[in-house]
Amino acid sequence: MDITQFRRNIERLFDIPTAQLPPEAGAIFQEFKSLLNTGAIRAAERTASGWQANAWVKQGILIGFRLGKLVDMSINAQFQFFDKDTYPLHKFTASDSVRIVPGGSSVRDGCFVAAGVICMPPCYINVGAYVDEGTLVDSHALIGSCAQIGKRVHVSAAAQIGGVLEPVGAVPVVIEDDVFIGGNTGVYEGTQIGERAVLAAGVVLTRGSVVYDLVNERVLMATKESPLQIPAGAVVVAGSRAVTKSEFARDYGLSVSSPIIVKYRDVRTDASTALEDTLR
Ligand SMILES: CC(C)(COP(=O)(O)OP(=O)(O)OC[C@H]1O[C@@H](n2cnc3c(N)ncnc32)[C@H](O)[C@@H]1OP(=O)(O)O)[C@@H](O)C(=O)NCCC(=O)NCCS
């Protein structure tokens, strides 16, 4: 398939008001979704200058919401669901080698889930997400829309990887290969986690987070042009910093949350985050 031509079709459809979308729009969208399902296209990819959003892919996802009609997707009278008909559940077969452990997980159509991925119940993988080989998505974890998750990532219980669908030019959350995302963490607003980094339980990272790197004695934060980037191998724990800019804050000894890079990954960290191969 000529992806460049296909991309032009999507961009053309995106500019047409919903009520005037041509009859072929539905078929183009179905083809678009199957390319997302196979991983042939993705919402963001790594280039020589870093991660870039593919705005047209995010436009295609939004076209799906515009085309979709609310339908009854109920399994029976007790187990009811209602959603856009363009976004049913993703269809798997055993030959996909993805383990979806019984018990209430949902993977939405229009996302890539590679062989060897394990989904522990309940978890949710949203449209546009890309989850690469051997990654574990534990119970109560969210892989938000368009999030890009690398190989052998451990997304621990209750970790929330936020979705970034709009604006279409914004790079989604990116978790690179071999990262360990601890329990009860949150990674939002396009934050990028470099390979082999470790987020300790409870760390929350957003565009507004200020992260202190004790090892290199530097302060990391997002800028207008780039999201917050956690360096490869960093071990980030939940921390705080004093609020000193007002007398009130000083009087009450207030502090705000401020994640801290306490070290870079070593053998001790590897031992602390080792995955049990026999469970895989
Ligand atoms: C981050 C983690 C992996 C430990 O990494 P480690 O490399 O073994 O860390 P170390 O024990 O060498 O500790 C290094 C420093 O960080 C501190 N530290 C470690 N974990 C910390 C945490 N969670 N919060 C705050 N500080 C922490 C240590 O006290 C130590 O400080 P010091 O140098 O002043 O003594 C571990 O704390 C953690 O969060 N594991 C994830 C648990 C989890 O979410 N499991 C989910 C299973 S579903």
mmCIF file of N, CA and C in Angstrom, residues 71-83:
data_model
loop_
_atom_site.group_PDB
_atom_site.id
_atom_site.type_symbol
_atom_site.label_atom_id
_atom_site.label_comp_id
_atom_site.label_asym_id
_atom_site.label_seq_id
_atom_site.Cartn_x
_atom_site.Cartn_y
_atom_site.Cartn_z
ATOM 1 N N VAL A 71 -24.073 2.672 19.516
ATOM 2 C CA VAL A 71 -24.865 1.434 19.377
ATOM 3 C C VAL A 71 -24.831 0.638 20.683
ATOM 4 N N ASP A 72 -25.745 -0.289 20.747
ATOM 5 C CA ASP A 72 -25.810 -1.200 21.896
ATOM 6 C C ASP A 72 -24.804 -2.320 21.667
ATOM 7 N N MET A 73 -23.795 -2.427 22.518
ATOM 8 C CA MET A 73 -22.784 -3.483 22.381
ATOM 9 C C MET A 73 -22.925 -4.487 23.527
ATOM 10 N N SER A 74 -24.096 -4.553 24.124
ATOM 11 C CA SER A 74 -24.282 -5.384 25.314
ATOM 12 C C SER A 74 -24.050 -6.859 25.021
ATOM 13 N N ILE A 75 -23.506 -7.576 26.008
ATOM 14 C CA ILE A 75 -23.321 -9.018 25.877
ATOM 15 C C ILE A 75 -24.639 -9.717 26.214
ATOM 16 N N ASN A 76 -25.316 -9.217 27.228
ATOM 17 C CA ASN A 76 -26.664 -9.699 27.556
ATOM 18 C C ASN A 76 -27.342 -8.596 28.394
ATOM 19 N N ALA A 77 -28.504 -8.883 28.888
ATOM 20 C CA ALA A 77 -29.271 -7.841 29.576
ATOM 21 C C ALA A 77 -28.588 -7.356 30.855
ATOM 22 N N GLN A 78 -27.716 -8.188 31.415
ATOM 23 C CA GLN A 78 -27.030 -7.809 32.647
ATOM 24 C C GLN A 78 -25.711 -7.079 32.388
ATOM 25 N N PHE A 79 -25.093 -7.394 31.242
ATOM 26 C CA PHE A 79 -23.730 -6.942 30.996
ATOM 27 C C PHE A 79 -23.775 -5.981 29.816
ATOM 28 N N GLN A 80 -24.110 -4.710 30.120
ATOM 29 C CA GLN A 80 -24.435 -3.777 29.058
ATOM 30 C C GLN A 80 -23.296 -2.820 28.711
ATOM 31 N N PHE A 81 -23.173 -2.546 27.426
ATOM 32 C CA PHE A 81 -22.181 -1.589 26.932
ATOM 33 C C PHE A 81 -22.774 -0.787 25.789
ATOM 34 N N PHE A 82 -22.403 0.486 25.707
ATOM 35 C CA PHE A 82 -22.891 1.353 24.629
ATOM 36 C C PHE A 82 -21.718 2.206 24.168
ATOM 37 N N ASP A 83 -21.413 2.134 22.886
ATOM 38 C CA ASP A 83 -20.282 2.940 22.396
ATOM 39 C C ASP A 83 -20.424 3.155 20.895
#
